[in-house]
XYZ file of C-alpha atoms in Angstrom:
653
model
C 68.839 -154.679 214.846
C 67.841 -151.631 216.852
C 66.756 -149.263 214.099
C 62.996 -149.288 213.612
C 61.309 -148.590 210.299
C 60.609 -146.631 208.159
C 63.855 -144.938 209.147
C 65.355 -143.383 212.240
C 63.725 -140.073 213.011
C 65.263 -137.344 215.130
C 62.746 -137.617 217.929
C 62.119 -140.502 220.302
C 58.972 -141.842 218.692
C 59.056 -144.449 215.991
C 56.393 -144.822 213.367
C 54.403 -146.970 215.769
C 55.280 -145.355 219.057
C 58.391 -147.190 220.308
C 61.896 -145.949 221.038
C 64.318 -145.018 218.274
C 68.067 -145.176 218.170
C 70.123 -142.298 216.836
C 70.229 -141.833 213.102
C 73.338 -143.569 211.728
C 75.682 -141.517 209.573
C 75.515 -142.805 205.995
C 78.914 -143.818 204.615
C 78.752 -141.518 201.595
C 82.279 -140.887 200.246
C 83.651 -137.427 199.604
C 84.539 -136.047 196.197
C 88.242 -136.094 197.036
C 88.032 -139.800 197.848
C 86.307 -140.331 194.510
C 89.119 -138.580 192.651
C 91.816 -140.495 194.517
C 90.155 -143.810 193.741
C 89.898 -144.873 197.384
C 86.121 -145.296 197.481
C 84.368 -148.645 197.450
C 81.809 -149.726 194.908
C 79.327 -152.462 195.640
C 79.561 -153.863 199.151
C 78.044 -157.358 199.486
C 75.860 -157.703 202.566
C 75.666 -160.832 204.699
C 72.422 -162.765 204.686
C 69.991 -161.641 207.346
C 66.857 -163.217 208.717
C 63.952 -160.846 209.421
C 62.236 -161.552 212.702
C 59.324 -163.973 212.112
C 56.103 -161.980 212.176
C 53.198 -164.012 210.754
C 50.413 -162.245 208.898
C 46.694 -162.973 209.023
C 45.265 -165.311 206.408
C 41.719 -163.929 206.372
C 42.036 -160.220 207.216
C 44.477 -157.388 206.653
C 47.696 -157.240 208.612
C 49.001 -158.870 211.753
C 46.854 -161.211 213.878
C 47.551 -159.214 217.035
C 46.197 -155.959 215.575
C 42.753 -154.767 214.576
C 39.555 -153.366 216.042
C 37.028 -154.952 218.383
C 33.988 -153.980 220.453
C 34.355 -154.100 224.227
C 31.696 -155.336 226.640
C 30.634 -151.690 226.994
C 29.927 -151.396 223.272
C 32.977 -149.207 222.624
C 35.419 -149.797 219.777
C 38.967 -150.556 220.857
C 42.135 -150.858 218.770
C 43.889 -154.113 219.657
C 47.613 -154.706 219.767
C 50.705 -152.619 220.356
C 52.202 -151.896 216.934
C 50.556 -148.603 216.050
C 50.075 -145.261 217.722
C 46.345 -145.976 217.874
C 46.859 -149.450 219.410
C 45.322 -149.984 222.836
C 43.057 -146.942 222.525
C 39.328 -146.964 223.167
C 37.457 -144.959 220.534
C 34.084 -144.055 222.084
C 33.105 -141.658 219.288
C 33.610 -144.011 216.333
C 30.361 -146.021 216.323
C 28.080 -143.069 217.211
C 29.688 -141.056 214.433
C 29.257 -143.912 211.939
C 25.571 -144.211 212.849
C 25.065 -140.547 212.077
C 27.001 -140.567 208.816
C 25.373 -143.605 207.190
C 22.005 -142.986 208.892
C 21.685 -146.547 210.141
C 21.184 -147.597 213.762
C 24.253 -149.815 214.034
C 24.070 -152.307 216.878
C 27.501 -152.558 218.480
C 26.939 -156.243 219.217
C 25.353 -157.274 215.912
C 28.059 -159.305 214.190
C 28.118 -160.768 210.696
C 30.062 -163.887 211.618
C 32.701 -165.016 209.149
C 32.429 -168.487 207.608
C 36.127 -168.533 206.706
C 37.598 -170.575 205.108
C 34.439 -172.096 203.682
C 34.633 -174.598 200.846
C 38.112 -174.698 199.329
C 38.446 -176.086 195.796
C 40.286 -179.382 195.511
C 43.682 -179.056 193.831
C 44.457 -180.037 190.268
C 47.506 -182.313 190.360
C 50.123 -182.548 187.624
C 52.319 -185.505 188.555
C 54.934 -184.673 185.943
C 55.446 -181.202 187.381
C 55.551 -182.487 190.961
C 58.228 -185.028 190.029
C 60.231 -182.409 188.119
C 60.393 -179.861 190.948
C 61.264 -182.543 193.513
C 64.667 -182.739 191.805
C 65.673 -179.186 192.794
C 63.320 -178.034 195.591
C 63.384 -179.328 199.153
C 60.200 -180.575 200.770
C 59.854 -177.381 202.834
C 59.805 -175.375 199.581
C 56.578 -177.043 198.449
C 53.208 -176.582 200.171
C 49.694 -177.755 199.343
C 47.927 -176.741 202.574
C 44.375 -175.680 201.745
C 44.276 -172.394 203.675
C 47.729 -171.388 202.436
C 46.600 -172.103 198.870
C 43.494 -170.016 199.471
C 45.577 -167.066 200.668
C 47.658 -167.113 197.473
C 44.486 -166.964 195.409
C 43.292 -163.484 196.330
C 44.283 -159.935 197.126
C 42.370 -157.401 199.219
C 39.452 -156.183 197.140
C 36.132 -156.209 198.976
C 34.844 -158.855 196.528
C 37.677 -161.225 197.397
C 37.568 -160.606 201.140
C 33.783 -161.007 201.197
C 34.074 -164.227 199.193
C 36.518 -165.923 201.570
C 34.370 -165.017 204.589
C 30.825 -165.405 203.314
C 31.098 -167.318 200.050
C 33.851 -169.068 198.150
C 36.510 -168.551 195.510
C 35.799 -170.917 192.615
C 39.477 -171.401 191.677
C 42.709 -170.979 193.618
C 46.325 -172.118 193.178
C 46.793 -175.867 193.405
C 50.293 -175.707 194.836
C 52.704 -173.216 196.398
C 56.456 -173.210 195.797
C 59.081 -171.132 197.604
C 62.144 -170.697 195.357
C 65.364 -169.562 196.994
C 67.284 -168.100 194.062
C 67.181 -167.199 190.380
C 68.369 -170.633 189.290
C 65.497 -172.370 191.046
C 63.058 -169.976 189.391
C 64.573 -170.718 185.985
C 64.113 -174.435 186.645
C 60.526 -173.822 187.776
C 59.769 -171.998 184.548
C 61.226 -174.821 182.479
C 59.263 -177.418 184.446
C 56.080 -175.397 183.906
C 56.701 -175.246 180.156
C 57.522 -178.941 179.931
C 54.388 -179.940 181.859
C 51.990 -177.188 180.718
C 51.532 -175.618 184.145
C 50.501 -172.037 185.013
C 52.812 -169.949 187.236
C 51.469 -166.989 189.230
C 54.034 -164.847 191.113
C 53.030 -163.988 194.685
C 54.583 -161.234 196.783
C 52.628 -159.709 199.657
C 49.116 -160.361 198.365
C 48.084 -156.755 199.044
C 46.767 -155.843 195.583
C 43.289 -154.345 195.239
C 42.784 -155.205 191.565
C 42.031 -158.957 191.670
C 45.453 -159.493 190.078
C 45.721 -162.883 191.818
C 42.273 -164.075 190.838
C 42.499 -167.458 189.128
C 40.491 -168.171 185.999
C 37.688 -170.548 187.086
C 37.859 -172.193 183.642
C 41.588 -172.946 183.890
C 41.993 -176.734 183.778
C 45.769 -176.765 184.039
C 47.585 -176.910 187.360
C 48.088 -173.400 188.818
C 51.212 -172.890 190.924
C 51.737 -169.855 193.153
C 55.407 -168.852 193.121
C 55.803 -167.311 196.580
C 58.859 -165.029 196.640
C 59.064 -165.022 200.450
C 62.553 -166.576 200.587
C 64.079 -164.193 198.064
C 64.016 -161.281 200.490
C 67.594 -160.042 200.759
C 69.298 -156.709 200.252
C 72.208 -158.252 198.365
C 74.550 -155.283 198.240
C 74.777 -151.531 198.628
C 76.918 -149.062 196.717
C 77.507 -145.971 198.893
C 79.461 -144.254 196.119
C 76.868 -144.529 193.370
C 73.869 -144.675 195.727
C 72.395 -147.954 194.559
C 71.382 -151.248 196.130
C 70.629 -154.700 194.788
C 67.467 -156.129 196.337
C 65.608 -159.374 195.722
C 62.017 -159.125 194.558
C 60.525 -160.873 197.589
C 61.841 -158.282 200.044
C 58.912 -156.901 202.049
C 58.769 -153.129 202.416
C 59.187 -153.018 206.185
C 62.172 -155.372 206.048
C 64.082 -153.756 203.203
C 63.505 -150.354 204.808
C 64.919 -151.626 208.097
C 67.873 -153.234 206.371
C 68.859 -150.142 204.400
C 68.443 -147.986 207.508
C 71.035 -150.120 209.294
C 73.588 -148.686 206.893
C 72.249 -145.139 206.897
C 70.163 -145.270 203.721
C 66.563 -145.317 202.539
C 64.891 -146.181 199.264
C 62.160 -143.692 200.132
C 59.352 -145.730 198.575
C 56.462 -145.839 201.054
C 53.147 -147.060 199.660
C 50.266 -147.438 202.105
C 50.941 -151.193 201.978
C 54.615 -150.791 202.962
C 54.372 -153.229 205.861
C 53.343 -156.157 203.654
C 53.952 -155.479 199.950
C 57.178 -156.417 198.164
C 59.652 -154.832 195.782
C 58.582 -157.211 193.020
C 54.957 -156.257 193.547
C 55.814 -152.554 193.369
C 57.484 -153.078 189.998
C 54.789 -155.381 188.619
C 52.003 -152.925 189.491
C 53.879 -149.711 188.581
C 53.481 -148.436 192.124
C 53.820 -145.066 193.815
C 54.698 -144.094 197.375
C 53.601 -141.415 199.806
C 56.953 -139.600 199.551
C 57.309 -139.608 195.789
C 57.795 -135.807 195.813
C 61.272 -136.353 197.228
C 62.209 -139.847 196.061
C 60.131 -140.474 192.951
C 57.729 -143.168 191.832
C 58.881 -146.754 191.360
C 59.939 -146.107 187.745
C 62.222 -143.335 188.980
C 63.801 -145.599 191.593
C 64.501 -148.694 189.497
C 67.751 -148.603 187.500
C 67.781 -152.277 186.539
C 65.551 -155.313 186.882
C 66.112 -159.046 186.398
C 63.253 -161.165 185.072
C 63.086 -164.885 184.347
C 61.035 -165.602 181.225
C 60.429 -168.715 179.144
C 63.205 -167.553 176.768
C 65.760 -166.953 179.504
C 66.769 -164.148 181.827
C 66.229 -160.485 180.991
C 69.166 -158.615 182.489
C 71.810 -156.012 181.657
C 75.434 -155.198 182.364
C 77.067 -151.815 182.893
C 73.912 -149.862 183.613
C 74.396 -146.089 183.616
C 72.236 -143.385 185.206
C 70.482 -142.958 181.857
C 70.879 -144.721 178.541
C 69.660 -144.377 174.962
C 69.866 -147.990 173.828
C 66.746 -148.478 171.765
C 63.627 -150.241 172.961
C 64.490 -151.567 176.412
C 62.780 -154.877 177.284
C 63.120 -154.083 180.983
C 60.582 -151.285 180.613
C 57.940 -153.790 179.549
C 58.070 -155.256 183.047
C 56.765 -152.141 184.805
C 53.049 -152.751 185.208
C 53.228 -156.230 183.648
C 51.354 -157.796 186.611
C 52.951 -161.228 186.223
C 52.005 -161.691 182.566
C 55.510 -161.833 181.060
C 57.769 -163.507 183.596
C 58.910 -163.583 187.204
C 60.785 -160.590 188.603
C 63.657 -161.874 190.747
C 65.652 -158.789 191.743
C 66.242 -155.139 190.968
C 68.855 -152.447 191.309
C 67.326 -149.437 193.030
C 68.387 -145.938 193.933
C 69.090 -145.294 197.593
C 69.420 -142.048 199.517
C 71.181 -141.048 202.734
C 68.700 -140.939 205.583
C 67.380 -137.400 205.877
C 69.174 -135.141 208.287
C 65.828 -133.699 209.372
C 62.299 -135.055 209.311
C 59.347 -132.954 210.442
C 55.556 -133.178 210.269
C 52.887 -130.516 210.024
C 49.109 -130.323 209.790
C 47.142 -127.412 208.381
C 43.402 -126.788 208.565
C 41.597 -125.045 205.699
C 38.045 -123.667 205.723
C 36.944 -125.715 202.685
C 38.129 -128.427 200.308
C 38.453 -125.816 197.552
C 40.800 -123.750 199.739
C 42.909 -126.834 200.361
C 43.094 -127.744 196.674
C 44.146 -124.185 195.835
C 46.930 -124.483 198.424
C 48.094 -127.798 196.939
C 48.100 -126.309 193.433
C 50.188 -123.328 194.480
C 52.545 -125.659 196.326
C 53.387 -127.340 193.013
C 54.164 -123.935 191.517
C 56.538 -123.031 194.335
C 59.327 -125.409 193.319
C 59.814 -126.241 196.991
C 57.810 -129.358 197.767
C 57.585 -131.342 200.999
C 58.275 -135.077 200.756
C 54.550 -135.708 201.168
C 51.418 -133.564 201.130
C 47.934 -135.053 201.518
C 44.621 -133.221 201.753
C 41.591 -134.987 203.270
C 38.040 -133.787 202.759
C 35.697 -132.910 205.602
C 34.250 -136.388 206.099
C 37.685 -137.987 206.264
C 38.809 -135.268 208.658
C 35.831 -136.075 210.881
C 36.750 -139.770 210.756
C 40.285 -138.988 211.887
C 38.878 -137.120 214.887
C 36.800 -140.141 215.933
C 39.947 -142.277 215.869
C 41.380 -140.397 218.828
C 41.398 -141.880 222.291
C 39.002 -140.247 224.728
C 40.737 -137.366 226.469
C 40.322 -136.403 230.106
C 41.217 -133.618 232.499
C 43.460 -130.906 231.061
C 43.647 -132.649 227.684
C 39.873 -132.443 227.312
C 39.844 -128.768 228.287
C 42.671 -128.034 225.852
C 40.831 -129.833 223.042
C 37.646 -127.873 223.781
C 39.501 -124.549 223.764
C 41.203 -125.410 220.468
C 37.864 -126.286 218.874
C 36.332 -123.011 220.057
C 39.267 -121.081 218.607
C 38.991 -122.782 215.222
C 35.220 -122.487 214.889
C 34.380 -119.254 216.721
C 37.441 -117.056 216.194
C 38.707 -118.400 212.865
C 35.200 -118.967 211.517
C 35.791 -122.520 210.299
C 32.641 -124.638 209.971
C 32.809 -128.123 211.416
C 30.977 -129.605 208.419
C 33.270 -127.960 205.841
C 36.794 -127.703 207.245
C 39.499 -129.980 205.854
C 43.040 -130.934 206.822
C 46.365 -131.254 205.053
C 49.178 -133.379 206.497
C 52.737 -132.761 205.390
C 56.086 -134.482 205.823
C 59.298 -132.513 205.393
C 62.607 -134.285 204.788
C 66.099 -133.187 203.868
C 68.844 -131.031 205.273
C 68.115 -128.399 207.903
C 68.324 -125.754 205.200
C 66.003 -127.618 202.826
C 63.373 -128.303 205.469
C 63.453 -124.712 206.710
C 62.840 -123.504 203.161
C 59.991 -126.004 202.674
C 58.350 -124.916 205.921
C 58.614 -121.250 204.945
C 56.965 -121.936 201.588
C 54.157 -123.891 203.220
C 53.595 -121.134 205.789
C 53.387 -118.440 203.105
C 50.964 -120.410 200.940
C 48.913 -121.550 203.913
C 48.387 -117.944 204.993
C 47.426 -117.046 201.426
C 44.660 -119.667 201.439
C 43.285 -119.017 204.953
C 44.990 -122.039 206.462
C 45.696 -122.510 210.145
C 48.598 -124.571 211.462
C 47.391 -127.527 213.540
C 50.745 -128.665 214.865
C 53.401 -131.252 214.160
C 51.794 -133.855 216.443
C 48.599 -133.830 214.389
C 50.632 -133.980 211.191
C 52.567 -136.992 212.379
C 49.449 -138.674 213.676
C 47.618 -138.093 210.402
C 50.456 -139.550 208.369
C 50.961 -142.586 210.589
C 47.230 -143.254 210.895
C 47.438 -144.697 207.376
C 48.840 -147.944 208.738
C 46.419 -148.385 211.618
C 43.319 -147.376 209.684
C 43.873 -150.167 207.157
C 42.386 -152.590 209.690
C 39.040 -150.778 209.810
C 37.725 -152.317 206.575
C 37.729 -155.838 208.048
C 36.209 -154.606 211.318
C 33.249 -152.895 209.681
C 32.705 -155.871 207.358
C 31.635 -157.706 210.513
C 29.110 -154.890 211.034
C 27.451 -155.463 207.643
C 29.368 -152.614 206.022
C 31.307 -153.133 202.796
C 34.091 -150.679 202.054
C 36.813 -150.228 199.474
C 39.237 -147.628 198.174
C 39.941 -146.620 194.592
C 42.101 -143.915 193.081
C 42.649 -141.864 189.954
C 44.797 -139.050 188.600
C 43.571 -136.017 186.707
C 44.620 -132.530 185.539
C 44.370 -129.773 188.119
C 41.340 -128.128 186.532
C 39.360 -131.355 186.897
C 40.118 -132.150 190.558
C 37.178 -130.431 192.249
C 34.530 -131.190 189.586
C 35.649 -134.830 189.372
C 35.376 -135.312 193.138
C 31.918 -133.736 193.128
C 30.750 -135.841 190.185
C 31.961 -139.138 191.636
C 30.324 -138.458 194.999
C 27.074 -137.526 193.261
C 27.178 -140.621 191.023
C 27.695 -142.983 193.956
C 24.852 -141.330 195.870
C 22.596 -141.670 192.822
C 23.496 -145.346 192.295
C 22.944 -146.080 195.991
C 19.527 -144.395 195.904
C 18.475 -146.218 192.709
C 18.983 -149.543 194.452
C 16.983 -148.550 197.562
C 19.856 -149.542 199.821
C 19.673 -148.903 203.575
C 20.800 -145.535 204.884
C 23.126 -143.351 202.843
C 26.540 -144.150 201.357
C 29.805 -143.152 202.977
C 31.955 -141.377 200.367
C 35.133 -139.503 201.116
C 38.113 -138.286 199.117
C 41.644 -137.085 199.641
C 44.207 -135.516 197.356
C 47.010 -137.949 198.025
C 49.688 -137.025 195.452
C 50.543 -133.861 193.555
C 52.270 -133.241 190.231
C 53.033 -130.162 188.167
C 50.271 -131.163 185.761
C 47.655 -132.530 188.125
C 46.841 -134.533 191.216
C 45.859 -137.958 192.496
C 42.585 -138.460 194.351
C 41.888 -141.438 196.599
C 38.256 -142.310 197.304
C 36.757 -144.428 200.085
C 33.241 -145.747 199.556
C 31.175 -147.831 201.983
C 27.557 -148.832 202.494
C 25.470 -150.805 204.987
C 24.042 -153.969 203.472
C 22.153 -156.008 206.066
C 19.163 -157.519 204.281
C 20.591 -156.747 200.829
C 20.815 -159.673 198.409
C 24.287 -160.307 196.929
C 25.762 -157.200 198.579
C 29.275 -157.736 197.261
C 27.991 -157.774 193.687
C 25.928 -154.664 194.371
C 29.013 -152.928 195.709
C 31.015 -153.956 192.639
C 28.305 -152.563 190.341
C 28.350 -149.199 192.114
C 32.144 -149.092 192.075
C 32.102 -149.715 188.311
C 29.659 -146.837 187.955
C 32.050 -144.658 189.952
C 34.915 -145.654 187.655
C 32.750 -144.830 184.644
C 32.140 -141.389 186.115
C 35.857 -140.919 186.781
C 36.668 -141.591 183.135
C 33.804 -139.375 181.951
C 35.110 -136.577 184.177
C 38.647 -136.753 182.784
C 40.357 -139.009 185.316
C 42.715 -141.899 184.652
C 41.865 -145.577 185.021
C 44.467 -145.897 187.785
C 47.412 -143.928 189.108
C 49.160 -146.670 191.077
C 46.889 -149.618 191.932
C 47.050 -151.148 188.458
C 44.504 -153.041 186.371
C 44.355 -156.733 187.299
C 41.007 -158.316 186.484
C 38.998 -155.607 188.236
C 39.499 -152.812 185.686
C 40.402 -154.688 182.512
C 37.032 -154.005 180.868
C 37.772 -150.267 180.955
C 41.057 -150.530 179.029
C 39.411 -149.928 175.615
C 38.460 -146.477 176.910
C 42.112 -145.773 177.661
C 44.049 -147.380 174.789
C 43.266 -147.643 171.104
C 42.675 -151.080 169.620
C 46.115 -150.909 168.047
C 47.712 -150.298 171.445
C 45.749 -153.132 173.039
C 46.741 -155.351 170.145
C 50.428 -154.569 170.652
C 50.218 -155.700 174.273
C 48.578 -158.953 173.239
C 51.130 -159.545 170.493
C 53.927 -159.038 173.007
C 52.307 -161.517 175.392
C 51.824 -164.092 172.636
C 55.402 -163.670 171.432
C 57.163 -164.057 174.779
C 54.733 -166.506 176.414
C 52.983 -168.458 173.646
C 51.924 -171.207 176.035
C 50.459 -168.720 178.536
C 52.455 -170.331 181.324
C 52.487 -166.958 183.087
C 48.728 -167.195 183.033
C 47.526 -164.597 185.506
C 45.051 -163.283 182.938
C 45.509 -159.776 184.350
C 44.537 -156.894 182.079
C 42.591 -159.315 179.865
C 45.819 -159.744 177.961
C 44.956 -163.201 176.620
C 41.459 -162.200 175.530
C 40.529 -160.847 172.085
C 40.828 -157.094 171.657
C 37.381 -155.737 172.590
C 35.340 -153.947 169.964
C 33.003 -152.079 172.261
C 31.112 -148.856 171.778
C 32.573 -146.003 173.749
C 36.180 -147.045 173.168
C 38.871 -144.585 172.238
C 38.656 -145.804 168.608
C 34.988 -144.854 168.318
C 35.638 -141.205 169.142
C 39.315 -140.270 168.753
C 40.142 -137.628 171.313
C 42.595 -134.793 171.108
C 45.735 -134.918 173.173
C 44.214 -132.380 175.504
C 41.169 -134.547 176.139
C 43.358 -137.465 177.190
C 45.787 -135.598 179.414
C 46.324 -136.926 182.926
C 49.315 -136.324 185.160
C 52.400 -138.201 184.094
C 55.478 -138.979 186.108
C 57.903 -136.103 185.832
C 61.062 -137.373 187.435
C 60.675 -136.747 191.125
C 57.668 -134.552 190.493
């Protein structure tokens, strides 16, 4: 296949800098063909095999990509996949030293002890004999490092544990089912032999959703959905596709693009996360303004449970059919069954795709721009506003310029700071992606220009906009690089009403600084925020927090304590527990501050009713634990509807 992901653009550069073929014309039928009855419905697609592209077991991403320090003490981006790949970044380490106020030694490395001590597997002979009747030998794996990988996601606690400590409990076996029937047989075998099943997609979660209960004495089996990765059919007339739950984002995007379509769902983890994971975590993507969140994109879902298969026939664009069991699956995090496939909306590839970057004097100016953008009724596919510190970071991730490029960069900086009056320690940046027809994109650009001028913005060019958007994928590797430099880092997000955006960001930054100071930790904390999604009723803010920990006892636990304090401050300031990451084990203790005891009880009753043996025993959300009766819960101080308001999904807005 020649088309590169996420979809064919109109220029020559792909997402990661290669060559792109022309955009294929989507086979969308005309209205006259619809009336005459000559259009096709569902078109089955032949099986395809994505090109093998192994992922790292102990760090984020691909083994050939990442960051390293050269013999000269300069950071270099390894590999070839991303726009940043191959670049030397001479400003990164000096900038980091200044920000965290620690004299980082470029050659001081915290060597990983991966894989460390791996727990011995619990063996259930009855289950092993049962699955041997319907699974081939290559569908069963008990390799220690592969088991370890299925036992964690990508929180800093988990990644620190596999490199410098140990996970006390991991899956005992991995199975790779190939179809729904094999999954149904797996579920029955698990029930018959009292085994725990944990679905595994891309392993990209940051909620400890895959964390195994250290007190679980039963055999734990990771159900890896890797082989159920097909786009089964497309329907060009009704703009739908049937996709298996194990389809990885980069592959399903490529496959749909072959036929001129896109699903439009692009989370930051697109390269590695799966459709099933998106549904199970109630995910959101960077272009939700145009395409919607995952709940807007899913029209049907198939789930294997202990009582059989949850599925439907004759699904319409909207139905009023009473309580719909399929809706329970969104955000279920593996607690109720195994998602096997879904019917999703698809869209013709956009006729036009453009990028833009805008500089604003302050974060407040940028937030005001984003707010007015939601009132315009003419939204870009994506709009993200980074604060000053994150803007500075993006500048350090540029390759060193020379000659005319250096002169040009110097002149541009002088213009921004001297003639426009922007201050280097206050200015922020907004990156935008426009998609649609020529007419739609032109209208979006005009709206952005008008509102940008209103809020003292200055256009920074399409190249910077594209670079800022695509940097998301390359920057994900930084966390593992700086972990080797004794720096722990993590991201967390929240949604809140518009009037709480600026005060919430200020309060969270202040709380983290206070908690860092109370513990007498080295240097100062790194805290940055971006407005990453916008709604009519509010916005989503994404935080990055890091600190230097050399000489600190139990640094991962210290980090976790400070992050919990930050989450406490988020809730106190009117933010949500999570916008799109989910709950897992990491945030379950905060649920009583979100739901009433009655609501928590309903979830537990549902779990007990549909899985009385807890064979889908992920333990996420604390769903098998007693309903907490803690002070500070919603039941202790019933709030008004206004006090509890956070942005909700509003269709595509």
